[in-house]
Amino acid sequence: MRIANDQVAVVTGGASGIGYGLAEALAARGVRLVISDVREEGLAKAKASLTAAGADVTAEVADVGDEASVRALADRTLSVYGRVDLVCNNAGVASPAAPLWEQEARTWELLIRVKVLGVVHGVRAFAPLLVERGAGHFLNTASSGGLAPLPDRTPYTTTMHAVVGLTETLDAELKRVAPTLGATVLCPGLVDTPLGQNSEALGALRLPPGTPASMRSFAASRGGILSPREVAEAALDAIEADRVHVAPGGGVAERARARVEALLSDIATG
Ligand SMILES: NC(=O)c1ccc[n+]([C@@H]2O[C@H](COP(=O)([O-])OP(=O)(O)OC[C@H]3O[C@@H](n4cnc5c(N)ncnc54)[C@H](O)[C@@H]3O)[C@@H](O)[C@H]2O)c1
């Protein structure tokens, strides 16, 4: 999909991090925005700074884990702008660091609710609008953890793998309707956002005392770190090229290749 002036994009988890970076990058291309988040205060601040930078932006509090809330977001988008071109299902939380056998059931429930059902609710609420117009695109944020194993984060990696598979299938389903419809899954490596702090504020995890506020502290061990804006620009380029996957970040392609090669080798042996 070509991204053009006066289109309308919806960004969930738009108050912070990658979602905010997407909103900035889209606004720079003249796209009108509906940003949404479950954290009302953060959302108001994000709206104020995007507006100050000249963006046309509407803010709507919504919990992506709640189907009615996401349907209300779609209704608001239509009532304000009368159309939608791009839906970024991006909201998310991280999970605590522990092996699978120590991960609590409530962590699984929360991650599945926000990351998997959050995307499902976004697609169910907005896809009929895109299908009716015969054009439009979904950008679903997963992670490099959706392309390869990431020990001690199974609720996170499991749900991110689900978002990768969901998006690949969604793209095929949309393309069956019209070649001008599509979906892209964003699988970045480490990004400089307050994901840990926001996840703690939302009850998803407890950060160990002394945890640095910035993800930069993990950068050396994880192949460097990207800014949210860099990730957003890579995602928009992928949408314009109609690519189903985009995975910016140092070492991500290598980890994905190692997984695929191991998979193919195992299958060939069997
Ligand atoms: N930061 C990274 O290194 C990284 C890497 C790969 C993927 N991701 C993924 O990118 C996405 C965005 O994360 P981020 O790093 O920008 O973190 P972030 O905390 O800066 O942004 C996530 C936003 O989602 C919102 N959110 C959480 N639960 C919600 C819900 N139920 N309904 C609506 N909004 C909700 C949060 O309030 C927050 O504003 C997440 O899905 C995350 O898993 C992050």
PDB file of N, CA, C and O in Angstrom, residues 265-270:
ATOM      1  N   SER A 265      16.164 -28.664   8.453  1.00  0.00           N
ATOM      2  CA  SER A 265      17.070 -29.800   8.614  1.00  0.00           C
ATOM      3  C   SER A 265      16.362 -30.930   9.380  1.00  0.00           C
ATOM      4  O   SER A 265      16.437 -32.097   9.006  1.00  0.00           O
ATOM      5  N   ASP A 266      15.629 -30.576  10.438  1.00  0.00           N
ATOM      6  CA  ASP A 266      14.893 -31.592  11.219  1.00  0.00           C
ATOM      7  C   ASP A 266      13.842 -32.278  10.342  1.00  0.00           C
ATOM      8  O   ASP A 266      13.682 -33.496  10.382  1.00  0.00           O
ATOM      9  N   ILE A 267      13.124 -31.477   9.567  1.00  0.00           N
ATOM     10  CA  ILE A 267      12.063 -32.037   8.727  1.00  0.00           C
ATOM     11  C   ILE A 267      12.664 -32.964   7.667  1.00  0.00           C
ATOM     12  O   ILE A 267      12.155 -34.061   7.414  1.00  0.00           O
ATOM     13  N   ALA A 268      13.767 -32.519   7.067  1.00  0.00           N
ATOM     14  CA  ALA A 268      14.403 -33.326   6.018  1.00  0.00           C
ATOM     15  C   ALA A 268      14.883 -34.665   6.585  1.00  0.00           C
ATOM     16  O   ALA A 268      14.770 -35.706   5.949  1.00  0.00           O
ATOM     17  N   THR A 269      15.365 -34.617   7.837  1.00  0.00           N
ATOM     18  CA  THR A 269      15.871 -35.835   8.471  1.00  0.00           C
ATOM     19  C   THR A 269      14.717 -36.787   8.772  1.00  0.00           C
ATOM     20  O   THR A 269      14.841 -38.003   8.610  1.00  0.00           O
ATOM     21  N   GLY A 270      13.589 -36.211   9.226  1.00  0.00           N
ATOM     22  CA  GLY A 270      12.441 -37.049   9.613  1.00  0.00           C
ATOM     23  C   GLY A 270      11.845 -37.708   8.405  1.00  0.00           C
ATOM     24  O   GLY A 270      11.179 -38.699   8.471  1.00  0.00           O
TER      25      GLY A 270
END
